[in-house]
Rosetta silent file (secondary structure, phi, psi, omega in degrees, C-alpha in Angstrom):
SEQUENCE: XXXXXXXXXXXXXXXXXXXXXXXXXXXXXXXXXXXXXXXXXXXXXXXXXXXXXXXXXXXXXXXXXXXXXXXXXXXXXXXXXXXXXXXXXXXXXXXXXXXXXXXXXXXXXXXXXXXXXXXXXXXXXXXXXXXXXXXXXXXXXXXXXXXXXXXXXXXXXXXXXXXXXXXXXXXXXXXXXXXXXXXXXXXXXXXXXXXXXXXXXXXXXXXXXXXXXXXXXXXXXXXXXXXXXXXXXXXXXXXXXXXXXXXXXXXXXXXXXXXXXXXXXXXXXXXXXXXXXXXXXXXXXXXXXXXXXXXXXXXXXXXXXXXXXXXXXXXXXXXXX
SCORE:     score description
SCORE:     0.000 S_00000001
   1 L     0.000   98.810 -143.100   28.605  147.681   37.047 S_00000001
   2 L   -91.216  159.609 -169.413   26.093  150.210   39.041 S_00000001
   3 E  -139.051   59.847 -128.592   24.202  152.128   36.557 S_00000001
   4 L  -146.336  107.315 -170.023   21.768  154.800   37.200 S_00000001
   5 L    50.842   67.314  169.354   21.515  158.288   34.495 S_00000001
   6 L  -115.678   22.876 -148.617   24.426  157.294   32.424 S_00000001
   7 L   -96.271   29.490  169.288   22.723  157.522   29.015 S_00000001
   8 L  -110.475  -18.817  169.692   26.103  159.707   27.814 S_00000001
   9 L  -149.131    2.518  173.796   28.566  157.348   28.381 S_00000001
  10 H   -55.020  -58.147  167.367   27.033  153.762   29.389 S_00000001
  11 H   -31.910  -79.512 -157.570   27.444  152.292   25.436 S_00000001
  12 H   -51.641  -32.971  175.197   31.084  153.353   25.459 S_00000001
  13 H   -55.756  -83.177 -168.906   31.697  151.550   29.057 S_00000001
  14 H   -34.093  -49.817 -167.870   30.008  148.605   28.210 S_00000001
  15 H   -60.316  -67.084 -177.010   31.702  148.164   24.668 S_00000001
  16 H   -50.191  -62.508 -176.640   35.128  148.923   26.377 S_00000001
  17 H   -67.192  -11.364  170.942   34.954  146.187   28.781 S_00000001
  18 L   -85.080   11.831 -175.933   33.497  143.660   26.166 S_00000001
  19 L  -124.636  -78.048  178.149   36.678  144.353   23.722 S_00000001
  20 L    39.055  -72.712  174.813   39.160  143.773   26.545 S_00000001
  21 L    93.375    7.490  163.805   39.731  140.473   24.589 S_00000001
  22 L   -27.636  125.928 -149.007   39.731  138.753   28.271 S_00000001
  23 L  -100.713  -21.480 -161.536   41.396  135.574   27.308 S_00000001
  24 L  -119.319 -172.364  176.288   39.314  133.471   29.819 S_00000001
  25 L   -91.064  161.113  169.514   34.927  133.888   30.218 S_00000001
  26 L  -124.692 -177.396 -179.311   32.992  137.144   31.295 S_00000001
  27 L  -169.652  122.369  149.055   29.518  138.466   31.893 S_00000001
  28 E   -68.379   78.345 -173.468   28.836  142.364   32.407 S_00000001
  29 E   -65.572  124.795  170.177   26.088  142.586   35.635 S_00000001
  30 L  -111.012   68.402 -163.454   24.454  146.173   34.965 S_00000001
  31 L   -56.133   89.583 -148.575   22.914  146.860   38.015 S_00000001
  32 E   -80.547  124.786  164.845   20.012  149.431   36.689 S_00000001
  33 L  -102.428  164.079  167.371   18.572  152.067   39.159 S_00000001
  34 L   -31.659  115.463  171.933   15.505  154.340   38.720 S_00000001
  35 L  -135.268  150.584  166.288   16.626  156.687   36.053 S_00000001
  36 L   -71.980   16.826 -151.663   15.567  160.118   34.494 S_00000001
  37 L  -162.815  173.139 -167.603   17.117  159.926   31.197 S_00000001
  38 L   -55.236  -19.993 -171.856   17.465  157.345   28.314 S_00000001
  39 H   -51.246  -41.970  148.560   19.488  154.706   30.738 S_00000001
  40 H   -15.097  -83.508  155.349   16.885  152.168   31.064 S_00000001
  41 H    -5.395  -67.594 -159.057   16.752  151.845   27.257 S_00000001
  42 H   -75.028  -72.361  178.440   19.868  151.620   26.661 S_00000001
  43 H   -18.936  -59.507  174.145   20.727  148.591   29.136 S_00000001
  44 H   -47.710  -50.887 -170.854   18.183  147.036   27.810 S_00000001
  45 H   -64.838  -26.966  167.759   19.086  147.383   24.275 S_00000001
  46 H   -57.659  -47.867  175.197   22.835  146.441   25.413 S_00000001
  47 H   -88.634    7.246  168.725   21.895  143.221   27.075 S_00000001
  48 H  -101.506  -47.319 -156.183   19.764  142.189   24.014 S_00000001
  49 H   -83.710  -15.379  174.666   22.196  142.671   21.910 S_00000001
  50 L  -100.204  129.142  171.741   25.411  140.660   23.994 S_00000001
  51 L   -71.726  -39.402 -160.125   23.868  136.714   26.085 S_00000001
  52 L  -117.620   66.501  135.092   26.727  138.692   28.585 S_00000001
  53 E  -103.096  139.214 -133.091   25.310  141.498   29.595 S_00000001
  54 E  -138.822  116.799  165.328   23.490  140.486   32.451 S_00000001
  55 L  -122.110  150.514 -178.569   21.079  143.425   33.695 S_00000001
  56 L  -127.200  151.027 -155.013   19.991  143.208   37.792 S_00000001
  57 L   -68.768 -172.811 -173.697   17.336  145.354   39.143 S_00000001
  58 L  -158.730   48.091 -168.754   18.642  148.077   41.457 S_00000001
  59 L   -63.776  -15.092  153.601   15.147  149.699   42.983 S_00000001
  60 L   -41.501  -50.494 -154.570   17.123  151.425   45.360 S_00000001
  61 L    94.589  -28.310 -176.876   19.028  153.307   43.422 S_00000001
  62 L   -97.391  169.596 -176.645   22.154  153.466   45.177 S_00000001
  63 L   -81.503  -64.020 -150.285   25.552  152.660   44.418 S_00000001
  64 H   -77.993  -26.199  169.246   26.669  150.336   47.265 S_00000001
  65 H   -70.516  -26.967  178.231   23.262  148.401   46.879 S_00000001
  66 H   -94.909  -17.938  171.753   23.927  147.952   43.153 S_00000001
  67 H  -100.950  -32.523  137.641   26.939  146.647   43.591 S_00000001
  68 H   -59.478  -12.223  137.260   26.272  144.276   45.999 S_00000001
  69 H  -138.184   33.980  142.727   23.757  142.487   43.696 S_00000001
  70 H   -58.103  -62.738  177.965   25.882  142.625   41.224 S_00000001
  71 L   -66.288  -23.216 -176.420   27.876  140.213   43.363 S_00000001
  72 L   -67.878  -32.002 -161.594   25.257  138.104   45.011 S_00000001
  73 L  -121.171    9.569  147.888   24.561  137.379   41.121 S_00000001
  74 L   -64.728  153.213  166.709   27.843  136.854   39.612 S_00000001
  75 L  -136.363   36.839 -178.393   29.051  133.650   38.821 S_00000001
  76 L  -109.687  126.824  166.532   32.765  134.426   38.704 S_00000001
  77 L   -38.477  -48.246 -165.978   35.778  134.118   41.306 S_00000001
  78 E  -104.471  115.729 -178.836   36.928  137.346   40.172 S_00000001
  79 L   -85.388  165.908 -164.735   34.896  141.093   40.642 S_00000001
  80 L  -175.359   85.100  174.084   35.967  143.873   38.234 S_00000001
  81 L   -69.433  140.553 -145.618   34.518  146.672   39.334 S_00000001
  82 L  -154.804  136.543  164.523   33.548  149.099   36.199 S_00000001
  83 L  -102.650  175.308 -171.472   31.127  152.598   36.459 S_00000001
  84 L   -96.656    4.480 -178.042   28.760  153.536   33.807 S_00000001
  85 L  -121.054    1.722 -171.860   30.930  156.811   32.952 S_00000001
  86 E  -103.351  143.002  162.519   34.221  155.351   33.345 S_00000001
  87 E   -94.389  136.596  173.524   36.153  153.269   30.159 S_00000001
  88 E   -98.313  162.023 -159.848   38.709  150.441   31.154 S_00000001
  89 L  -112.864  130.202 -171.781   41.578  150.979   29.061 S_00000001
  90 L   -42.093  134.566 -162.765   42.875  147.815   26.966 S_00000001
  91 L    59.131   33.806 -167.943   44.355  144.726   29.170 S_00000001
  92 H   -80.157  -74.382 -143.495   42.808  146.110   32.530 S_00000001
  93 H   -68.659  -19.235 -178.201   41.055  142.697   33.286 S_00000001
  94 H   -82.792  -23.456  165.950   43.956  140.410   32.299 S_00000001
  95 H   -69.177  -61.179 -167.355   46.668  142.647   34.001 S_00000001
  96 H   -43.249  -47.238 -161.262   44.053  143.096   37.327 S_00000001
  97 H   -72.431  -36.667  159.656   43.266  139.163   37.233 S_00000001
  98 H   -40.100  -45.329  170.378   47.538  138.409   36.806 S_00000001
  99 H   -74.971  -23.643  150.086   48.045  140.759   39.687 S_00000001
 100 H   -44.805  -45.031  173.874   46.122  139.269   41.708 S_00000001
 101 H   -87.506  -27.540 -177.912   47.167  135.919   41.730 S_00000001
 102 H   -85.402   -8.376 -167.002   51.011  137.154   41.453 S_00000001
 103 H  -117.645  -57.176 -150.505   50.432  139.760   44.779 S_00000001
 104 L    63.634   18.435 -179.948   47.447  137.768   46.698 S_00000001
 105 L   -74.602  133.497 -138.861   46.067  140.857   47.083 S_00000001
 106 L  -111.025  -18.477 -172.554   42.389  140.803   48.203 S_00000001
 107 E  -142.612  132.678  161.590   41.781  144.370   45.637 S_00000001
 108 E  -142.118  145.069  169.067   44.258  145.589   42.948 S_00000001
 109 E  -152.927 -157.914 -169.053   43.071  148.355   40.817 S_00000001
 110 L  -154.072 -151.915  161.197   45.080  151.639   39.092 S_00000001
 111 L   -26.446   67.989  178.750   44.905  154.701   37.539 S_00000001
 112 E   -69.990   98.069 -163.234   41.562  156.992   37.416 S_00000001
 113 E   -83.130  116.676  174.952   42.723  158.814   34.466 S_00000001
 114 E   -83.578  131.474  149.607   40.205  161.939   34.310 S_00000001
 115 L  -132.258  119.540 -141.763   39.499  162.976   30.818 S_00000001
 116 L  -109.674  151.554  166.364   37.301  165.792   29.456 S_00000001
 117 L  -112.697  -35.555  178.367   36.318  166.709   26.143 S_00000001
 118 L  -107.442  171.883 -144.817   35.133  170.300   26.476 S_00000001
 119 L   -44.575  -62.430 -133.394   36.885  173.167   27.810 S_00000001
 120 L  -120.775   29.631  160.144   35.561  173.111   31.353 S_00000001
 121 L  -116.613   -8.888  167.569   35.602  169.454   31.647 S_00000001
 122 L  -109.924    9.080  157.005   39.265  169.176   31.217 S_00000001
 123 H   -79.717  -52.885  178.916   39.781  171.795   33.936 S_00000001
 124 H   -39.315  -30.196 -168.868   38.242  169.288   36.043 S_00000001
 125 H   -88.285  -63.038 -178.353   40.123  166.651   34.983 S_00000001
 126 H   -47.407  -41.253 -173.235   43.616  168.367   35.426 S_00000001
 127 H   -70.107  -45.696  160.751   42.151  169.745   38.958 S_00000001
 128 L   -31.175  -43.649 -117.383   41.640  165.943   39.385 S_00000001
 129 L  -140.690   19.561 -166.449   45.188  164.501   38.266 S_00000001
 130 L  -117.458  155.040  107.877   46.760  167.657   40.373 S_00000001
 131 H     1.277  -70.550  170.566   47.869  167.737   44.282 S_00000001
 132 H   -61.038  -21.146 -147.577   45.882  170.885   44.395 S_00000001
 133 H  -112.446  -93.199  158.572   43.024  169.505   42.898 S_00000001
 134 H  -118.341   82.118 -165.969   42.534  166.313   45.523 S_00000001
 135 L    25.730   15.664  167.244   45.614  166.076   47.525 S_00000001
 136 L    96.853   12.731  175.555   47.391  163.521   45.738 S_00000001
 137 L   -58.215  147.833  179.334   46.124  160.368   46.316 S_00000001
 138 H   -41.777  -29.118 -155.424   47.924  157.575   44.320 S_00000001
 139 H  -117.617   25.310  121.963   45.599  156.148   41.901 S_00000001
 140 H  -109.790   43.400 -162.601   45.215  160.092   40.404 S_00000001
 141 L  -144.291  114.571 -168.199   48.953  160.870   39.921 S_00000001
 142 L   -89.853   15.302 -176.151   50.254  159.050   36.965 S_00000001
 143 L  -122.053   31.803  178.373   54.301  158.842   38.223 S_00000001
 144 L   -73.389  143.281  137.586   52.397  156.957   41.371 S_00000001
 145 L   -78.819  174.412 -168.912   54.749  153.565   41.339 S_00000001
 146 L   -82.629  132.248  174.271   53.106  150.013   41.687 S_00000001
 147 L  -174.724  172.433  160.842   52.812  149.448   45.491 S_00000001
 148 E   -33.273  108.083  178.785   50.815  148.845   48.475 S_00000001
 149 E  -127.365  170.265  168.370   48.039  151.099   49.180 S_00000001
 150 L   -61.187  -51.172  139.278   44.981  152.355   51.705 S_00000001
 151 L   -90.510  162.260  162.611   43.257  152.310   48.595 S_00000001
 152 L  -132.232 -166.027  148.863   42.040  151.919   44.852 S_00000001
 153 L  -102.356  112.314  170.649   39.483  153.466   42.192 S_00000001
 154 L    86.660 -106.892 -143.914   36.803  150.453   41.711 S_00000001
 155 L   116.902  152.252  146.545   39.079  147.940   42.247 S_00000001
 156 E  -140.705  136.531 -137.922   39.157  144.109   41.162 S_00000001
 157 E  -130.474  171.706  141.638   38.439  141.857   43.710 S_00000001
 158 E   -49.099   65.623 -165.069   38.303  138.034   45.350 S_00000001
 159 H   -37.099  -28.299 -172.428   34.667  137.384   45.267 S_00000001
 160 H   -69.068  -37.027 -167.262   35.112  134.945   48.194 S_00000001
 161 H   -89.656   11.338  178.637   36.985  137.676   50.253 S_00000001
 162 H   -77.444  -53.212  179.012   34.008  140.345   49.540 S_00000001
 163 H   -36.156  -36.676  179.272   31.726  137.857   51.064 S_00000001
 164 L   -76.065  -21.913 -170.398   33.959  137.460   53.934 S_00000001
 165 L  -115.657   23.559  170.586   33.953  140.753   54.792 S_00000001
 166 L    70.450   28.810  175.256   29.912  141.315   53.901 S_00000001
 167 L    81.288 -152.805  171.291   30.148  143.299   50.690 S_00000001
 168 L   -80.008  133.157 -174.009   29.796  147.158   50.320 S_00000001
 169 L   -79.528  139.061 -172.504   28.047  148.953   53.872 S_00000001
 170 L   -90.232  -15.047 -160.015   24.360  150.113   51.802 S_00000001
 171 L   -85.840  -25.083  176.656   24.269  152.446   54.813 S_00000001
 172 L  -111.448  137.139 -171.666   26.783  154.820   53.121 S_00000001
 173 L   -92.337   43.335  172.619   25.926  156.410   49.501 S_00000001
 174 L   178.414  132.892 -175.595   28.967  157.842   48.783 S_00000001
 175 L    80.760    9.186 -168.659   32.731  156.602   50.108 S_00000001
 176 L   -47.614  -73.296 -178.357   31.470  153.105   50.228 S_00000001
 177 H   -38.108  -46.674  163.613   34.545  152.041   47.960 S_00000001
 178 H   -67.074   -7.680  179.550   37.117  153.582   50.860 S_00000001
 179 H   -91.079  -32.562 -177.096   35.347  152.039   53.528 S_00000001
 180 H   -73.779  -56.550 -171.045   35.362  148.560   52.113 S_00000001
 181 H   -74.912   23.711  153.314   39.361  148.585   51.697 S_00000001
 182 H  -114.277    6.108  162.300   39.651  149.790   55.027 S_00000001
 183 H  -106.251  -10.458  148.111   37.819  147.010   56.493 S_00000001
 184 L   -48.172  -73.777 -172.850   39.692  144.418   53.974 S_00000001
 185 L   -40.748  -34.243 -175.024   42.837  145.990   55.519 S_00000001
 186 L   -83.045   -8.691 -152.933   41.479  145.452   59.470 S_00000001
 187 L  -101.291  -19.407  148.442   40.456  142.016   58.214 S_00000001
 188 L   123.803   12.147 -175.805   44.594  141.529   57.444 S_00000001
 189 L   -66.395  166.637 -176.257   43.937  141.565   53.856 S_00000001
 190 L  -150.527  129.049  160.641   46.518  143.757   51.148 S_00000001
 191 E   -96.747  142.526 -171.086   45.250  146.416   48.304 S_00000001
 192 E  -125.930  132.391  163.477   47.538  146.827   45.750 S_00000001
 193 E   -81.632  168.843  168.176   47.936  149.797   43.635 S_00000001
 194 L   173.509  106.924  177.916   49.595  149.565   39.692 S_00000001
 195 L   -37.916  -15.272 -146.360   49.940  152.226   37.434 S_00000001
 196 L  -106.600   -6.056 -147.914   49.604  149.485   34.536 S_00000001
 197 L  -126.942   70.860  176.308   45.726  149.462   35.292 S_00000001
 198 L  -119.729  168.828 -177.315   43.565  152.439   34.146 S_00000001
 199 E  -138.970  152.138  179.810   40.426  153.664   33.579 S_00000001
 200 E   -93.178  100.731 -170.483   39.459  156.683   31.573 S_00000001
 201 E   -84.014  114.450  174.311   37.019  158.685   33.988 S_00000001
 202 L   -98.704  108.693  171.444   34.681  161.423   32.572 S_00000001
 203 L   -90.210  168.896 -169.921   33.933  164.108   34.834 S_00000001
 204 L   -30.493  172.713 -148.442   31.104  166.073   35.669 S_00000001
 205 L  -142.336  -31.814  179.998   30.108  168.439   32.739 S_00000001
 206 L  -121.950  161.560  129.919   28.739  171.542   34.500 S_00000001
 207 H    -3.035  -83.026 -153.820   29.670  174.031   37.397 S_00000001
 208 H   -50.248  -57.989 -155.324   26.195  172.871   39.434 S_00000001
 209 H   -72.413  -29.175 -179.819   26.900  168.862   39.144 S_00000001
 210 H   -82.148  -35.544  179.818   30.713  169.239   40.216 S_00000001
 211 H   -66.350  -46.632 -177.197   29.829  171.316   43.409 S_00000001
 212 H   -84.344   15.397  169.675   26.827  169.044   44.333 S_00000001
 213 H   -92.058  -43.105 -141.628   29.251  165.783   43.761 S_00000001
 214 H   -94.463  -70.786 -169.635   32.137  167.525   45.675 S_00000001
 215 H   -62.478  -14.183  159.938   29.542  168.752   48.766 S_00000001
 216 H   -91.168  -29.769  172.852   27.711  164.815   48.895 S_00000001
 217 H  -100.212    5.871  152.602   31.128  163.552   49.112 S_00000001
 218 H   -71.021  -46.567  163.952   32.246  165.768   51.750 S_00000001
 219 H   -33.935  -78.176  177.582   29.166  164.982   53.654 S_00000001
 220 H   -38.849  -61.508 -160.851   29.972  161.254   53.329 S_00000001
 221 H   -60.864  -35.344  173.980   33.314  161.547   53.752 S_00000001
 222 H   -57.530  -40.969  179.693   32.674  162.910   57.398 S_00000001
 223 H   -84.768   -9.509  179.978   30.723  160.231   58.065 S_00000001
 224 H   -78.001  -26.134  167.759   33.227  157.503   57.080 S_00000001
 225 H   -93.171  -15.935  149.084   35.462  159.511   59.618 S_00000001
 226 H   -70.137  -33.583 -177.245   32.912  159.393   62.252 S_00000001
 227 H   -81.784  -32.810 -173.551   32.683  155.841   62.199 S_00000001
 228 L  -135.114  101.520 -146.011   36.183  155.237   61.875 S_00000001
 229 L   -90.966  -17.808  174.920   38.052  158.556   63.722 S_00000001
 230 L   -65.861   -3.296 -171.512   41.565  156.497   62.701 S_00000001
 231 L   -85.247  -41.468  173.831   40.954  157.349   59.147 S_00000001
 232 L    -2.534  141.432  135.933   41.457  161.494   59.725 S_00000001
 233 L  -150.371 -179.559 -173.142   44.035  162.441   57.955 S_00000001
 234 H   -65.725 -104.615  170.079   45.758  166.247   56.731 S_00000001
 235 H    25.689  -96.705  152.827   44.349  165.554   53.217 S_00000001
 236 H   -22.886  -49.400  175.066   41.126  165.136   54.387 S_00000001
 237 H   -89.646    1.092 -174.794   40.956  167.823   56.951 S_00000001
 238 H   -77.931  -69.262  167.407   42.614  170.316   54.623 S_00000001
 239 H   -32.761  -60.540  157.758   39.165  171.174   52.734 S_00000001
 240 H   -61.903  -41.875 -171.601   37.496  171.953   55.998 S_00000001
 241 H   -70.586  -15.301 -167.868   40.255  173.636   57.553 S_00000001
 242 H   -71.421  -75.955 -173.483   40.044  175.921   53.922 S_00000001
 243 H   -38.958  -43.602 -179.120   36.622  176.861   54.489 S_00000001
 244 H   -56.732  -44.845 -137.837   36.750  177.376   58.030 S_00000001
 245 H  -102.916  -57.765 -176.509   39.624  179.899   57.699 S_00000001
 246 H   -37.715  -56.701 -173.534   37.678  182.052   54.242 S_00000001
 247 H   -45.597  -69.434 -179.287   34.440  182.081   56.322 S_00000001
 248 H   -56.569  -28.234 -170.821   35.894  183.030   59.465 S_00000001
 249 H  -104.991    2.688 -175.209   38.455  185.619   58.309 S_00000001
 250 H   -87.957  -81.745  156.223   35.505  187.057   55.872 S_00000001
 251 H     9.846  -76.760  179.795   33.405  187.582   59.133 S_00000001
 252 H   -66.765  -41.558  147.168   35.984  188.889   61.086 S_00000001
 253 H   -50.617  -60.885 -173.775   36.696  191.529   58.501 S_00000001
 254 H   -48.985  -30.133 -164.400   33.022  192.597   57.902 S_00000001
 255 H   -86.941  -38.844  171.769   33.213  193.230   61.909 S_00000001
 256 H   -32.157  -49.268  170.866   35.890  195.219   61.491 S_00000001
 257 H   -45.671  -52.024 -161.848   33.969  197.722   59.527 S_00000001
 258 H  -114.010   14.369  169.092   32.087  199.034   62.564 S_00000001
 259 L  -115.256 -138.475 -175.023   34.619  197.464   65.469 S_00000001
 260 L   -72.494  134.894  175.586   38.559  197.469   65.955 S_00000001
 261 L   -65.246   -7.085  167.561   40.195  198.046   62.888 S_00000001
 262 L   -68.733  -32.213  170.236   42.271  195.583   63.278 S_00000001
 263 H   -49.368  -42.347 -146.458   39.614  192.708   63.041 S_00000001
 264 H   -75.220   19.530 -156.010   39.791  194.064   59.185 S_00000001
 265 H  -126.230   -5.070  172.546   43.174  191.954   59.185 S_00000001
 266 H   -78.031  -47.468 -175.323   40.859  188.968   58.758 S_00000001
 267 H   -41.461  -10.690 -143.005   40.316  189.603   55.584 S_00000001
 268 H  -111.816  -29.138 -176.597   43.539  188.187   54.835 S_00000001
 269 L   -61.910  -69.458 -148.906   42.777  184.217   55.367 S_00000001
 270 H   -62.848  -31.878  162.558   40.301  184.549   52.033 S_00000001
 271 H   -80.053   20.084  167.556   43.175  186.329   50.247 S_00000001
 272 H  -111.155  -50.338 -175.138   45.738  184.180   50.779 S_00000001
 273 H   -61.102  -19.490  162.366   43.634  181.443   49.900 S_00000001
 274 H   -67.078  -43.397  149.135   42.883  182.921   46.612 S_00000001
 275 H   -25.797  -90.336 -160.527   46.529  183.744   46.132 S_00000001
 276 H   -50.046  -30.215 -177.441   47.130  179.825   46.475 S_00000001
 277 H   -51.855  -47.783 -171.602   44.287  179.065   43.975 S_00000001
 278 H   -99.522  -11.992  146.383   45.813  181.431   41.060 S_00000001
 279 H   -79.155  -20.733  141.261   49.192  180.759   41.773 S_00000001
 280 H   -66.588  -30.718 -178.401   48.778  177.063   41.565 S_00000001
 281 H   -57.113  -63.833  156.184   46.518  177.102   38.946 S_00000001
 282 L  -107.643   61.636  160.992   49.322  178.661   37.235 S_00000001
 283 L  -123.639  -13.286  159.156   52.140  176.455   37.720 S_00000001
 284 L   -85.091  144.014  175.509   50.024  173.437   36.569 S_00000001
 285 L    24.240   83.932 -177.744   50.812  171.996   33.088 S_00000001
 286 L   -41.124  -43.805 -177.843   51.928  175.128   31.330 S_00000001
 287 L   -60.493  -17.277 -176.118   51.328  173.351   27.984 S_00000001
 288 L   -33.600  174.539  142.042   46.817  173.743   29.008 S_00000001
 289 L   -75.663  179.991  176.558   44.761  175.971   26.498 S_00000001
 290 H   -62.657  -45.569 -178.189   43.754  179.239   27.576 S_00000001
 291 H   -45.782  -51.016  179.213   40.174  177.986   27.871 S_00000001
 292 H   -53.041  -56.150  173.495   41.152  175.489   30.175 S_00000001
 293 H   -57.247  -21.468  151.785   43.492  177.556   32.328 S_00000001
 294 H   -79.610  -42.136  136.654   41.014  179.938   32.717 S_00000001
 295 H   -33.057  -26.053 -161.154   38.546  177.870   34.288 S_00000001
 296 H   -94.408   -7.370  163.121   40.785  175.866   36.411 S_00000001
 297 H   -47.016  -46.974 -161.864   40.840  178.510   39.251 S_00000001
 298 H   -87.123  -14.424 -177.806   37.075  178.390   39.715 S_00000001
 299 H   -83.743  -47.978  161.269   36.861  174.665   39.298 S_00000001
 300 H   -44.039  -23.387  178.087   39.954  174.123   42.455 S_00000001
 301 H   -87.706  -15.363  178.952   37.803  176.611   44.266 S_00000001
 302 H   -78.384  -67.142 -156.735   34.525  174.698   43.769 S_00000001
 303 H   -35.680  -75.023 -164.526   35.941  171.565   44.091 S_00000001
 304 H   -64.839  -10.287 -173.719   37.930  172.681   48.038 S_00000001
 305 H   -83.661  -47.530 -140.431   34.721  175.146   49.220 S_00000001
 306 H   -72.391  -37.413  174.402   32.028  172.635   48.176 S_00000001
 307 H   -47.814  -52.054  173.802   33.805  169.481   49.623 S_00000001
 308 H   -68.113  -47.137  177.102   34.962  171.051   52.505 S_00000001
 309 H   -67.459  -28.584 -166.214   31.388  172.424   53.644 S_00000001
 310 H   -82.935  -16.101  168.430   29.744  169.291   53.077 S_00000001
 311 H   -57.621  -56.992 -176.284   32.719  167.834   55.610 S_00000001
 312 H   -61.355  -45.754  166.442   31.693  170.320   57.961 S_00000001
 313 H   -61.032  -21.990  169.417   27.855  170.211   57.756 S_00000001
 314 L    55.639 -169.928 -179.470   28.241  166.379   57.675 S_00000001
 315 L   -79.020  151.093  152.152   24.842  163.977   58.045 S_00000001
 316 L   -78.832  132.186  174.136   22.106  164.710   60.167 S_00000001
 317 L   -78.419  -19.366  168.443   22.515  162.192   63.039 S_00000001
 318 L   -81.712   26.599  161.505   18.610  161.438   63.636 S_00000001
 319 L   -78.546  137.291 -161.379   18.878  160.046   59.766 S_00000001
 320 L   -83.923  150.465  167.337   17.409  156.354   59.259 S_00000001
 321 L  -137.053    0.000    0.000   20.155  154.544   57.978 S_00000001
């Protein structure tokens, strides 16, 4: 479990692991990075209260560093990745072990079940679990069937296979899970998805935090595509294309104020995008409470635009990797 600035959800995340009722031995390895809240204090208390909870230092504070440090420290043959703001549903670990044995896969995973408490968080959760929001990835949709997959959320692995491919790439601060699954598949291993495995995911609670999350994710996804061009797909290219269309159309329309009037037709691009977001939001889950539905178009637009902008901007080519 990579842990940093998770005071709000950490205790519940650890408690859900310990309450799994798994019939074999288990340990919870919390790789704790430097935090600006009470995370380290809470983690220390959890470790003191249960001998199965082990603290692993992560001075780098990055997710892939945390995961690799915890994997290296672990005593067991199966590694179950958990996040500090996620909660495993009952039977998750038992199901993971059964699937690893039955399928022979290197990694198995299930549904990322986004759930919020405030109206804003609930709107983000709806966006996560809709095709209009994140493009309909298998692990975001509760209607997905059990199948071989490109990637899964979090994942449960055979430790020997993780060591075989070198673990998580520590030069990727984001998207390292997707890239790891890509390398596993390139090495001839299978990634397996099952809706029987479900993790409750707690979305960002403010618009600013959501925008920052998606902007950084877009930048790092661009880096994955740069390293592995064969992984580019329409689902990943749609947000940067939308950003280009909205910004380009707005600029062209602005030029039409002083130049040829036909340039004003550029306004059709941002208006078209706005129509897609508004109509798409209206068609999602009609039982949504009004406060959630009112926030949904803004949440979708922020997710699309910040992810797309991050992808367009990318990472500095001279950054120290």
